[in-house]
Amino acid sequence: MHLYEEQSLENAPADESGMPISPIIRLHPLDDVVIARRQLVSGARIPEENLVVAGLIPPGHKVATRPIAAGQPVRRYNQIIGVATQNIEVGQHVHTHNLAMAEFTRDYAFCADVKPTDFVAEPATFMGIVRPDGRVATRNYIGILSSVNCSATVVRAIADHFRRDIHPAELAAYPNVDGVVALSHSGGCGIDPQGAGLALLRRTLAGYARHPNFAAVLIVGLGCETNQIGGIFQAHGLKETELLRAFTIQDTGGTAKTVARGIEAVQQLLPQANAVTRQPVPASHLTVGLQCGGSDGYSGITANPALGAAVDLLVRHGGTAILSETPEIYGAEHLLTRRAVTREVGEKLVRRLEWWEEYCTRNHAELNNNPSAGNKAGGLTTILEKSLGAVAKAGTTNLVEVYEYAEPVTAKGFVFMDTPGYDPMSATGQVAGGANLVCFTTGRGSAYGCQPAPSLKLATNTALWQRQEEDMDLNCGEIIDGTTTIQEVGARIFQMMLDCASGQRSKSELHGYGQNEFVPWQTSVVT
């Protein structure tokens, strides 16, 4: 044991002052567990916790620091993450084999933590594209939307004609156009024409049709589908213009004629779409969707709180941040209701959680089917634990409003949108609501993009950064490594938001992600 201790100290990572970095992380004095900073082997001594590790503990996983009896709650972040399913001894691995989901009463304490926002005197700016109606874009695309799955092949064929890797000459004369994007989906027919599911799809498509990152939009349908284009327009006050055009395969005369018509329409729109210049605009025009996927035991320690620090800066500069993934705040919603500016806002959030509980019950499912297998391999055990880390993305400012899926976000500051936890589906709702940038934290290495809104990927640990740097925009693992702080990384993320909004391309954009990740939420019965 003495040799192990000497070797472990000799090879232990050091901070900037040269002092060895502890192999564990304690998040709160009252926690029952600490987090392994690196792999711990049986017999390793942790002097600051007065414990000896019993068994192999993977990086990011939990180690018991005190005896925990079966049936007793287990705390991380000084919050309950589950109950012990068997007696747990000091130094043992705490995970799915001895920790399970728990039901417990949350004190919502509406508005208890509301505080004035310290707005900056001179807000930051970014180089945005100002549309004629005053909306501000971070990108400049032409969008091709399908009303129904039956027109998916056609909208993709139209967009493929303008792919720079296949037909580079098509866009060569239009350097200010970021591309032509086809967004298709698997729904649009076989559903109740008066039902909530169709209304949700129409709200999503309308949100994309009026998104400022689209200079112009074509909507292409089949013609006989339930989701008639006229119904989309009527429900959301849209009308055909030079920059919003709509037609169907059946009226146009078939697939080839419709593709040709779409290509001709895009060619007509390109000169006007190209006639834009970027100009300085205040950060208040930035609306950022917050996402986490492929989370691990470090997510709630590094990337998520660092993104939260960036969100605090964004809000202080007048911008908007959208937290979502409702099943992934389950068990931590009381931390948000305390920050609700009014009881009404807090109760909106609680009602959405109640809807999810009822939704899961009638479908014979449970909210704790999340975390995923990858989340658990990374150290997360229950949805309660995952949720506590996930809400850290939201920073510390007031919760000013709660929105339903794809509903237009009009408030400034930190808001919540009800979405599933599935990342593409969640981000699709955020972008439909007006997000013109997405920040996505990951500990396992998610591959994701979100056209027309650029997506920044934030790695939670250095091992992921080194393994998958081509997909990651920033390494937040330096926080664990002891070379920087949450606040310093938060400031870097905020600057990255401004730079990306100004036109600097993210890694996911360089790889061409974003069209296949358009996934509207389908809640209706398909018949």
Short mmCIF file of C-alpha atoms in Angstrom, two decimals:
data_model
loop_
_atom_site.label_atom_id
_atom_site.label_comp_id
_atom_site.label_asym_id
_atom_site.label_seq_id
_atom_site.Cartn_x
_atom_site.Cartn_y
_atom_site.Cartn_z
CA MET A 1 0.00 0.00 0.00
CA HIS A 2 2.87 2.35 0.81
CA LEU A 3 4.34 1.81 -2.66
CA TYR A 4 0.94 2.49 -4.24
CA GLU A 5 0.57 5.75 -2.35
CA GLU A 6 4.03 6.93 -3.37
CA GLN A 7 3.46 6.01 -6.99
CA SER A 8 0.05 7.63 -7.05
CA LEU A 9 1.39 10.89 -5.64
CA GLU A 10 4.39 10.86 -7.95
CA ASN A 11 2.27 10.37 -11.08
CA ALA A 12 -0.72 12.42 -9.96
CA PRO A 13 -1.65 15.40 -12.15
CA ALA A 14 -0.60 18.75 -10.70
CA ASP A 15 -2.27 22.14 -10.75
CA GLU A 16 -0.61 25.34 -11.98
CA SER A 17 1.23 25.71 -8.67
CA GLY A 18 2.72 22.23 -8.97
CA MET A 19 0.62 20.73 -6.17
CA PRO A 20 -0.87 17.26 -6.80
CA ILE A 21 -4.56 17.36 -7.76
CA SER A 22 -6.82 15.27 -5.56
CA PRO A 23 -8.11 12.10 -7.26
CA ILE A 24 -11.65 12.89 -6.09
CA ILE A 25 -14.06 15.84 -6.15
CA ARG A 26 -16.35 16.75 -3.26
CA LEU A 27 -19.25 18.88 -4.45
CA HIS A 28 -20.85 19.68 -1.07
CA PRO A 29 -19.84 19.10 2.57
CA LEU A 30 -23.07 17.18 3.24
CA ASP A 31 -22.81 14.82 0.25
CA ASP A 32 -22.68 11.06 0.85
CA VAL A 33 -20.44 10.55 -2.19
CA VAL A 34 -17.44 12.05 -3.93
CA ILE A 35 -16.63 11.84 -7.65
CA ALA A 36 -13.57 10.06 -9.03
CA ARG A 37 -11.45 12.51 -10.98
CA ARG A 38 -9.62 9.57 -12.57
CA GLN A 39 -9.84 5.77 -12.27
CA LEU A 40 -9.36 4.60 -8.69
CA VAL A 41 -8.15 1.09 -7.86
CA SER A 42 -8.97 -0.98 -4.82
CA GLY A 43 -6.80 -0.09 -1.85
CA ALA A 44 -6.14 3.51 -2.87
CA ARG A 45 -6.20 5.84 0.11
CA ILE A 46 -8.04 9.17 -0.05
CA PRO A 47 -6.63 11.00 3.00
CA GLU A 48 -8.90 14.05 2.80
CA GLU A 49 -11.94 11.76 3.06
CA ASN A 50 -10.30 9.27 5.44
CA LEU A 51 -11.30 6.35 3.23
CA VAL A 52 -9.78 3.43 1.35
CA VAL A 53 -11.25 2.59 -2.04
CA ALA A 54 -12.94 -0.81 -2.15
CA GLY A 55 -13.06 -2.07 -5.75
CA LEU A 56 -12.44 -0.41 -9.09
CA ILE A 57 -14.03 3.04 -9.50
CA PRO A 58 -14.17 4.34 -13.12
CA PRO A 59 -13.57 8.05 -13.85
CA GLY A 60 -16.62 10.20 -13.18
CA HIS A 61 -18.25 7.62 -10.92
CA LYS A 62 -19.25 7.93 -7.26
CA VAL A 63 -17.49 6.69 -4.12
CA ALA A 64 -19.29 6.42 -0.77
CA THR A 65 -17.72 8.57 1.96
CA ARG A 66 -19.90 7.32 4.83
CA PRO A 67 -21.91 4.17 5.56
CA ILE A 68 -25.35 4.25 3.89
CA ALA A 69 -28.02 1.84 5.04
CA ALA A 70 -30.40 0.18 2.59
CA GLY A 71 -33.43 2.41 2.02
CA GLN A 72 -31.61 5.59 2.98
CA PRO A 73 -31.39 8.58 0.59
CA VAL A 74 -28.07 9.32 -1.11
CA ARG A 75 -27.02 12.92 -1.68
CA ARG A 76 -24.92 14.59 -4.36
CA TYR A 77 -24.91 18.41 -4.75
CA ASN A 78 -26.59 18.18 -1.30
CA GLN A 79 -29.67 16.93 -3.18
CA ILE A 80 -31.26 13.47 -3.19
CA ILE A 81 -30.23 11.40 -6.22
CA GLY A 82 -31.87 8.12 -5.12
CA VAL A 83 -32.00 5.57 -2.31
CA ALA A 84 -29.57 2.80 -1.44
CA THR A 85 -30.92 -0.62 -2.44
CA GLN A 86 -28.46 -2.38 -0.15
CA ASN A 87 -26.03 -1.43 2.60
CA ILE A 88 -23.13 0.58 1.21
CA GLU A 89 -19.81 0.79 3.01
CA VAL A 90 -17.27 3.62 2.99
CA GLY A 91 -15.07 3.48 -0.12
CA GLN A 92 -17.47 1.39 -2.21
CA HIS A 93 -18.65 2.19 -5.72
CA VAL A 94 -22.13 3.78 -5.71
CA HIS A 95 -23.98 3.11 -8.96
CA THR A 96 -26.83 1.15 -10.53
CA HIS A 97 -26.08 -2.02 -8.54
CA ASN A 98 -26.81 -0.35 -5.18
CA LEU A 99 -28.64 2.94 -5.94
CA ALA A 100 -32.14 3.33 -7.37
CA MET A 101 -34.71 5.98 -8.20
CA ALA A 102 -36.61 7.48 -5.28
CA GLU A 103 -39.83 9.42 -4.94
CA PHE A 104 -39.56 12.33 -2.54
CA THR A 105 -41.36 15.57 -1.75
CA ARG A 106 -39.87 18.71 -3.29
CA ASP A 107 -40.33 22.13 -1.73
CA TYR A 108 -41.08 24.33 -4.72
CA ALA A 109 -40.70 27.54 -2.66
CA PHE A 110 -41.93 29.64 -5.58
CA CYS A 111 -39.95 32.85 -6.13
CA ALA A 112 -37.86 32.36 -2.96
CA ASP A 113 -34.55 32.93 -4.74
CA VAL A 114 -35.57 35.72 -7.12
CA LYS A 115 -33.01 38.51 -7.23
CA PRO A 116 -32.41 41.59 -9.38
CA THR A 117 -30.40 40.98 -12.54
CA ASP A 118 -27.16 42.95 -12.70
CA PHE A 119 -27.37 44.17 -16.29
CA VAL A 120 -24.18 45.55 -17.82
CA ALA A 121 -24.00 49.22 -18.73
CA GLU A 122 -22.54 48.59 -22.21
CA PRO A 123 -23.80 45.31 -23.68
CA ALA A 124 -21.52 43.25 -25.89
CA THR A 125 -22.17 43.12 -29.62
CA PHE A 126 -21.83 40.59 -32.41
CA MET A 127 -21.83 40.91 -36.19
CA GLY A 128 -25.37 39.94 -37.11
CA ILE A 129 -27.56 40.06 -40.20
CA VAL A 130 -30.48 42.45 -39.76
CA ARG A 131 -33.56 41.49 -41.78
CA PRO A 132 -35.83 44.19 -43.24
CA ASP A 133 -38.38 43.64 -40.45
CA GLY A 134 -35.74 44.08 -37.73
CA ARG A 135 -35.16 40.42 -36.89
CA VAL A 136 -31.50 39.48 -36.46
CA ALA A 137 -29.89 36.38 -37.97
CA THR A 138 -26.66 34.59 -37.14
CA ARG A 139 -26.67 32.64 -40.44
CA ASN A 140 -28.04 33.17 -43.93
CA TYR A 141 -29.63 30.08 -45.45
CA ILE A 142 -32.40 29.30 -47.92
CA GLY A 143 -34.71 26.65 -46.43
CA ILE A 144 -36.72 23.92 -48.16
CA LEU A 145 -39.36 22.47 -45.81
CA SER A 146 -41.58 19.44 -46.40
CA SER A 147 -45.15 19.55 -45.14
CA VAL A 148 -45.30 15.75 -45.10
CA ASN A 149 -42.92 12.81 -45.37
CA CYS A 150 -44.22 12.17 -48.90
CA SER A 151 -42.37 15.28 -50.13
CA ALA A 152 -39.14 14.54 -48.24
CA THR A 153 -37.33 13.12 -51.29
CA VAL A 154 -38.23 16.14 -53.38
CA VAL A 155 -37.06 18.76 -50.87
CA ARG A 156 -33.75 16.92 -50.47
CA ALA A 157 -33.29 16.71 -54.23
CA ILE A 158 -33.81 20.46 -54.53
CA ALA A 159 -31.27 21.19 -51.80
CA ASP A 160 -28.77 18.63 -53.12
CA HIS A 161 -28.60 20.57 -56.38
CA PHE A 162 -26.94 23.37 -54.39
CA ARG A 163 -24.50 21.29 -52.36
CA ARG A 164 -21.05 22.83 -52.55
CA ASP A 165 -19.37 19.41 -52.54
CA ILE A 166 -21.44 18.21 -55.54
CA HIS A 167 -22.19 21.37 -57.54
CA PRO A 168 -19.73 24.01 -56.30
CA ALA A 169 -20.52 26.40 -59.14
CA GLU A 170 -24.17 26.82 -58.10
CA LEU A 171 -23.34 28.96 -55.03
CA ALA A 172 -19.94 30.30 -56.12
CA ALA A 173 -21.41 33.69 -57.04
CA TYR A 174 -23.26 33.96 -53.71
CA PRO A 175 -20.63 34.00 -50.95
CA ASN A 176 -23.01 35.50 -48.37
CA VAL A 177 -25.40 32.53 -48.61
CA ASP A 178 -24.45 29.81 -46.13
CA GLY A 179 -26.26 27.12 -48.05
CA VAL A 180 -29.57 25.61 -49.12
CA VAL A 181 -31.04 23.43 -46.37
CA ALA A 182 -33.64 20.66 -46.78
CA LEU A 183 -35.61 19.91 -43.61
CA SER A 184 -37.88 16.89 -43.93
CA HIS A 185 -39.63 14.75 -41.34
CA SER A 186 -41.55 11.50 -40.96
CA GLY A 187 -45.04 12.87 -40.21
CA GLY A 188 -47.75 15.03 -41.70
CA CYS A 189 -50.48 12.51 -42.46
CA GLY A 190 -52.52 9.72 -40.89
CA ILE A 191 -53.25 11.88 -37.84
CA ASP A 192 -56.27 13.67 -36.38
CA PRO A 193 -56.72 16.89 -38.38
CA GLN A 194 -58.11 18.59 -35.26
CA GLY A 195 -55.66 17.03 -32.81
CA ALA A 196 -52.81 18.43 -30.74
CA GLY A 197 -50.23 16.43 -32.70
CA LEU A 198 -50.93 18.19 -35.99
CA ALA A 199 -51.08 21.56 -34.25
CA LEU A 200 -47.64 20.87 -32.78
CA LEU A 201 -46.16 19.97 -36.16
CA ARG A 202 -47.65 23.07 -37.77
CA ARG A 203 -46.29 25.28 -34.99
CA THR A 204 -42.84 23.77 -35.52
CA LEU A 205 -42.88 24.24 -39.30
CA ALA A 206 -44.19 27.79 -38.96
CA GLY A 207 -41.38 28.59 -36.52
CA TYR A 208 -38.81 27.45 -39.05
CA ALA A 209 -40.58 29.23 -41.91
CA ARG A 210 -40.22 32.57 -40.13
CA HIS A 211 -36.79 31.90 -38.57
CA PRO A 212 -34.45 34.85 -39.15
CA ASN A 213 -31.59 32.54 -40.20
CA PHE A 214 -33.57 31.76 -43.36
CA ALA A 215 -33.38 34.50 -45.98
CA ALA A 216 -36.13 32.69 -47.88
CA VAL A 217 -38.15 29.48 -47.55
CA LEU A 218 -39.91 27.06 -49.88
CA ILE A 219 -42.55 24.73 -48.42
CA VAL A 220 -43.23 21.67 -50.57
CA GLY A 221 -46.10 19.26 -50.01
CA LEU A 222 -47.57 16.26 -51.80
CA GLY A 223 -51.06 17.76 -52.11
CA CYS A 224 -53.45 15.31 -50.46
CA GLU A 225 -51.85 15.10 -46.98
CA THR A 226 -53.60 15.91 -43.72
CA ASN A 227 -51.06 18.66 -43.05
CA GLN A 228 -52.19 20.97 -45.82
CA ILE A 229 -49.86 23.91 -46.42
CA GLY A 230 -52.86 26.23 -46.33
CA GLY A 231 -53.62 24.95 -42.85
CA ILE A 232 -50.10 25.82 -41.69
CA PHE A 233 -50.44 29.32 -43.10
CA GLN A 234 -53.89 29.90 -41.66
CA ALA A 235 -53.00 28.62 -38.19
CA HIS A 236 -49.95 30.88 -37.87
CA GLY A 237 -50.78 33.97 -39.87
CA LEU A 238 -48.37 33.20 -42.69
CA LYS A 239 -48.90 34.19 -46.29
CA GLU A 240 -47.07 33.54 -49.53
CA THR A 241 -44.57 36.21 -50.50
CA GLU A 242 -41.54 36.43 -52.75
CA LEU A 243 -39.48 35.03 -49.87
CA LEU A 244 -41.98 32.41 -48.67
CA ARG A 245 -43.23 30.21 -51.47
CA ALA A 246 -45.30 27.02 -51.37
CA PHE A 247 -46.35 24.38 -53.91
CA THR A 248 -47.19 20.67 -54.10
CA ILE A 249 -46.01 17.71 -56.15
CA GLN A 250 -49.51 16.89 -57.35
CA ASP A 251 -50.30 20.42 -58.54
CA THR A 252 -46.90 20.82 -60.19
CA GLY A 253 -47.20 17.56 -62.13
CA GLY A 254 -44.90 15.04 -60.47
CA THR A 255 -41.52 14.57 -58.90
CA ALA A 256 -39.18 15.73 -61.68
CA LYS A 257 -41.23 18.83 -62.45
CA THR A 258 -41.43 19.73 -58.75
CA VAL A 259 -37.67 19.36 -58.28
CA ALA A 260 -37.08 21.53 -61.34
CA ARG A 261 -39.55 24.13 -60.05
CA GLY A 262 -37.82 24.19 -56.68
CA ILE A 263 -34.37 24.58 -58.23
CA GLU A 264 -35.61 27.43 -60.41
CA ALA A 265 -37.20 29.13 -57.38
CA VAL A 266 -33.97 28.92 -55.37
CA GLN A 267 -31.98 30.31 -58.30
CA GLN A 268 -34.36 33.27 -58.40
CA LEU A 269 -33.99 33.82 -54.65
CA LEU A 270 -30.20 33.58 -54.42
CA PRO A 271 -29.34 37.14 -55.57
CA GLN A 272 -31.63 38.70 -52.97
CA ALA A 273 -30.46 36.29 -50.26
CA ASN A 274 -26.87 37.17 -51.06
CA ALA A 275 -27.50 40.92 -50.72
CA VAL A 276 -26.77 41.07 -47.00
CA THR A 277 -23.99 42.49 -44.87
CA ARG A 278 -23.17 41.82 -41.24
CA GLN A 279 -23.26 44.73 -38.83
CA PRO A 280 -22.74 45.21 -35.09
CA VAL A 281 -25.87 44.40 -33.08
CA PRO A 282 -26.33 44.08 -29.30
CA ALA A 283 -26.16 40.68 -27.62
CA SER A 284 -29.85 41.11 -26.76
CA HIS A 285 -30.53 39.71 -30.25
CA LEU A 286 -28.92 36.40 -29.30
CA THR A 287 -31.26 33.54 -28.29
CA VAL A 288 -29.35 30.42 -27.26
CA GLY A 289 -30.80 26.93 -26.93
CA LEU A 290 -29.14 24.92 -24.14
CA GLN A 291 -28.63 21.19 -24.73
CA CYS A 292 -26.74 18.32 -23.12
CA GLY A 293 -26.35 14.87 -24.64
CA GLY A 294 -24.17 11.88 -24.01
CA SER A 295 -23.78 13.20 -20.45
CA ASP A 296 -21.41 11.71 -17.90
CA GLY A 297 -20.45 12.12 -14.25
CA TYR A 298 -18.47 15.25 -15.10
CA SER A 299 -21.28 17.07 -16.95
CA GLY A 300 -22.69 18.65 -13.79
CA ILE A 301 -19.20 19.61 -12.61
CA THR A 302 -17.55 21.15 -15.68
CA ALA A 303 -19.36 21.91 -18.95
CA ASN A 304 -22.88 22.43 -17.56
CA PRO A 305 -21.95 24.92 -14.79
CA ALA A 306 -19.49 26.62 -17.17
CA LEU A 307 -22.31 27.01 -19.71
CA GLY A 308 -24.44 28.29 -16.82
CA ALA A 309 -21.80 30.95 -16.12
CA ALA A 310 -21.93 31.93 -19.80
CA VAL A 311 -25.75 32.09 -19.62
CA ASP A 312 -25.50 34.46 -16.66
CA LEU A 313 -23.28 36.71 -18.80
CA LEU A 314 -25.65 36.44 -21.76
CA VAL A 315 -28.63 37.43 -19.61
CA ARG A 316 -26.69 40.34 -18.06
CA HIS A 317 -25.98 41.53 -21.61
CA GLY A 318 -29.69 41.41 -22.49
CA GLY A 319 -29.82 38.07 -24.31
CA THR A 320 -32.04 35.00 -23.95
CA ALA A 321 -31.24 31.41 -23.00
CA ILE A 322 -33.69 28.50 -23.40
CA LEU A 323 -33.39 25.51 -21.07
CA SER A 324 -35.41 22.47 -22.21
CA GLU A 325 -35.51 18.66 -22.01
CA THR A 326 -38.27 18.49 -19.40
CA PRO A 327 -37.68 14.84 -18.40
CA GLU A 328 -34.08 15.82 -17.67
CA ILE A 329 -35.00 18.38 -15.03
CA TYR A 330 -37.28 15.89 -13.26
CA GLY A 331 -36.31 15.85 -9.61
CA ALA A 332 -34.51 19.16 -9.89
CA GLU A 333 -37.43 21.38 -10.91
CA HIS A 334 -37.62 22.80 -7.38
CA LEU A 335 -34.29 24.53 -8.05
CA LEU A 336 -35.97 26.39 -10.93
CA THR A 337 -39.31 27.20 -9.30
CA ARG A 338 -37.41 29.00 -6.56
CA ARG A 339 -36.06 31.32 -9.29
CA ALA A 340 -39.40 31.91 -11.03
CA VAL A 341 -40.18 35.63 -11.23
CA THR A 342 -43.82 34.93 -10.34
CA ARG A 343 -45.71 32.03 -8.83
CA GLU A 344 -47.61 31.73 -12.12
CA VAL A 345 -44.36 31.08 -14.02
CA GLY A 346 -43.27 28.49 -11.46
CA GLU A 347 -46.62 26.72 -11.57
CA LYS A 348 -46.42 26.55 -15.38
CA LEU A 349 -43.23 24.53 -14.99
CA VAL A 350 -44.79 22.21 -12.40
CA ARG A 351 -47.79 21.60 -14.69
CA ARG A 352 -45.47 20.53 -17.48
CA LEU A 353 -43.80 18.00 -15.16
CA GLU A 354 -47.23 16.71 -14.11
CA TRP A 355 -48.14 16.32 -17.79
CA TRP A 356 -45.01 14.20 -18.30
CA GLU A 357 -45.81 12.01 -15.32
CA GLU A 358 -49.31 11.38 -16.70
CA TYR A 359 -47.93 10.89 -20.24
CA CYS A 360 -45.50 8.23 -19.04
CA THR A 361 -48.16 6.51 -16.92
CA ARG A 362 -50.65 6.12 -19.74
CA ASN A 363 -47.89 4.79 -22.03
CA HIS A 364 -46.63 2.34 -19.39
CA ALA A 365 -43.25 4.08 -19.21
CA GLU A 366 -41.30 5.86 -16.51
CA LEU A 367 -39.24 9.03 -16.48
CA ASN A 368 -36.29 7.10 -15.07
CA ASN A 369 -35.80 5.25 -18.37
CA ASN A 370 -33.38 8.16 -18.76
CA PRO A 371 -30.30 8.14 -18.13
CA SER A 372 -29.28 6.23 -21.22
CA ALA A 373 -26.79 3.36 -21.29
CA GLY A 374 -24.02 5.79 -22.23
CA ASN A 375 -24.95 8.14 -19.39
CA LYS A 376 -24.71 5.26 -16.92
CA ALA A 377 -21.37 4.14 -18.31
CA GLY A 378 -20.19 7.70 -17.70
CA GLY A 379 -21.20 7.62 -14.04
CA LEU A 380 -24.82 8.82 -13.91
CA THR A 381 -27.20 6.48 -12.09
CA THR A 382 -30.72 7.99 -11.90
CA ILE A 383 -32.66 10.72 -13.65
CA LEU A 384 -32.52 12.67 -10.38
CA GLU A 385 -28.73 12.77 -10.55
CA LYS A 386 -28.73 13.63 -14.24
CA SER A 387 -31.30 16.38 -13.77
CA LEU A 388 -29.34 18.07 -10.99
CA GLY A 389 -26.36 18.35 -13.30
CA ALA A 390 -28.48 19.35 -16.29
CA VAL A 391 -30.08 22.38 -14.61
CA ALA A 392 -26.60 23.81 -14.02
CA LYS A 393 -26.69 24.88 -17.69
CA ALA A 394 -29.29 27.46 -16.70
CA GLY A 395 -26.97 29.57 -14.56
CA THR A 396 -28.35 31.52 -11.62
CA THR A 397 -30.59 34.29 -12.98
CA ASN A 398 -34.39 34.45 -12.67
CA LEU A 399 -36.71 32.13 -14.61
CA VAL A 400 -38.82 34.67 -16.48
CA GLU A 401 -41.16 32.48 -18.57
CA VAL A 402 -42.16 28.91 -19.46
CA TYR A 403 -43.09 27.97 -23.04
CA GLU A 404 -44.63 24.96 -24.69
CA TYR A 405 -42.84 23.12 -27.49
CA ALA A 406 -41.94 25.30 -30.50
CA GLU A 407 -43.85 28.26 -29.08
CA PRO A 408 -42.33 31.61 -30.11
CA VAL A 409 -39.97 32.84 -27.39
CA THR A 410 -40.55 36.56 -26.85
CA ALA A 411 -39.19 37.13 -23.33
CA LYS A 412 -35.64 38.23 -22.63
CA GLY A 413 -33.55 36.44 -20.02
CA PHE A 414 -33.56 32.83 -18.86
CA VAL A 415 -36.64 30.86 -20.00
CA PHE A 416 -37.76 27.25 -20.13
CA MET A 417 -39.34 25.37 -23.07
CA ASP A 418 -41.13 22.04 -22.58
CA THR A 419 -39.50 19.42 -24.83
CA PRO A 420 -38.57 15.74 -24.70
CA GLY A 421 -35.06 14.86 -23.56
CA TYR A 422 -34.10 13.47 -26.98
CA ASP A 423 -31.61 16.06 -28.20
CA PRO A 424 -32.56 16.50 -31.89
CA MET A 425 -36.25 16.69 -30.99
CA SER A 426 -35.58 19.12 -28.15
CA ALA A 427 -33.34 21.44 -30.16
CA THR A 428 -35.83 21.40 -33.05
CA GLY A 429 -38.41 22.90 -30.69
CA GLN A 430 -35.93 25.52 -29.45
CA VAL A 431 -35.01 26.61 -32.98
CA ALA A 432 -38.68 26.73 -33.96
CA GLY A 433 -39.13 29.03 -30.95
CA GLY A 434 -36.44 31.38 -32.26
CA ALA A 435 -33.06 30.10 -31.01
CA ASN A 436 -30.40 31.38 -33.40
CA LEU A 437 -27.55 29.51 -31.68
CA VAL A 438 -27.31 26.22 -29.74
CA CYS A 439 -24.76 25.27 -27.05
CA PHE A 440 -24.47 21.53 -26.52
CA THR A 441 -22.50 19.92 -23.67
CA THR A 442 -21.39 16.29 -23.91
CA GLY A 443 -19.28 13.89 -21.89
CA ARG A 444 -19.50 10.82 -24.11
CA GLY A 445 -19.01 12.51 -27.47
CA SER A 446 -22.32 13.35 -29.16
CA ALA A 447 -22.24 14.12 -32.87
CA TYR A 448 -24.78 16.83 -33.57
CA GLY A 449 -25.57 19.96 -35.56
CA CYS A 450 -28.68 22.07 -35.96
CA GLN A 451 -29.24 23.99 -39.19
CA PRO A 452 -30.16 26.77 -39.60
CA ALA A 453 -28.84 27.58 -36.09
CA PRO A 454 -25.12 26.84 -35.51
CA SER A 455 -24.30 24.50 -32.63
CA LEU A 456 -21.26 24.74 -30.33
CA LYS A 457 -20.10 21.47 -28.71
CA LEU A 458 -18.59 21.63 -25.21
CA ALA A 459 -16.64 18.60 -23.94
CA THR A 460 -16.93 17.82 -20.23
CA ASN A 461 -13.55 16.07 -19.91
CA THR A 462 -10.09 16.20 -21.43
CA ALA A 463 -10.08 12.52 -22.44
CA LEU A 464 -13.08 13.17 -24.71
CA TRP A 465 -11.44 16.31 -26.09
CA GLN A 466 -8.29 14.40 -26.97
CA ARG A 467 -10.25 11.53 -28.49
CA GLN A 468 -12.81 13.54 -30.47
CA GLU A 469 -11.40 17.04 -30.87
CA GLU A 470 -12.60 17.22 -34.46
CA ASP A 471 -16.19 17.37 -33.15
CA MET A 472 -15.68 19.51 -30.05
CA ASP A 473 -15.45 23.31 -29.96
CA LEU A 474 -14.16 23.69 -26.40
CA ASN A 475 -12.60 21.51 -23.69
CA CYS A 476 -14.29 22.19 -20.35
CA GLY A 477 -12.32 19.31 -18.84
CA GLU A 478 -9.61 21.81 -17.94
CA ILE A 479 -11.77 22.60 -14.91
CA ILE A 480 -11.30 19.04 -13.63
CA ASP A 481 -7.62 19.22 -14.60
CA GLY A 482 -7.19 22.18 -12.26
CA THR A 483 -5.86 24.56 -14.92
CA THR A 484 -8.85 26.92 -15.03
CA THR A 485 -12.12 27.77 -13.28
CA ILE A 486 -15.81 27.55 -14.09
CA GLN A 487 -16.07 31.33 -14.37
CA GLU A 488 -13.08 31.55 -16.71
CA VAL A 489 -14.48 28.86 -18.99
CA GLY A 490 -17.89 30.53 -18.83
CA ALA A 491 -16.35 33.77 -20.10
CA ARG A 492 -14.73 31.85 -22.95
CA ILE A 493 -18.05 30.23 -23.87
CA PHE A 494 -19.79 33.61 -23.91
CA GLN A 495 -17.13 34.96 -26.26
CA MET A 496 -17.51 31.86 -28.44
CA MET A 497 -21.25 32.55 -28.61
CA LEU A 498 -20.55 36.05 -29.91
CA ASP A 499 -17.89 34.85 -32.37
CA CYS A 500 -20.07 32.04 -33.71
CA ALA A 501 -23.06 34.36 -34.01
CA SER A 502 -20.79 36.68 -36.00
CA GLY A 503 -20.15 33.98 -38.60
CA GLN A 504 -17.31 31.86 -37.22
CA ARG A 505 -18.21 28.29 -38.14
CA SER A 506 -18.58 25.61 -35.48
CA LYS A 507 -17.11 22.10 -35.79
CA SER A 508 -20.53 20.62 -36.54
CA GLU A 509 -20.98 23.10 -39.39
CA LEU A 510 -17.62 22.15 -40.85
CA HIS A 511 -18.76 18.51 -40.89
CA GLY A 512 -22.11 19.36 -42.47
CA TYR A 513 -24.37 18.37 -39.57
CA GLY A 514 -27.84 19.88 -39.27
CA GLN A 515 -30.29 18.71 -41.93
CA ASN A 516 -30.90 15.17 -40.63
CA GLU A 517 -31.23 16.46 -37.06
CA PHE A 518 -34.54 18.22 -37.78
CA VAL A 519 -36.92 16.05 -35.70
CA PRO A 520 -40.32 17.56 -34.79
CA TRP A 521 -41.97 16.07 -31.70
CA GLN A 522 -44.81 13.70 -32.66
CA THR A 523 -47.37 13.18 -29.90
CA SER A 524 -50.42 12.17 -31.93
CA VAL A 525 -51.88 8.74 -32.64
CA VAL A 526 -50.99 7.67 -36.18
CA THR A 527 -53.77 5.76 -37.93
#
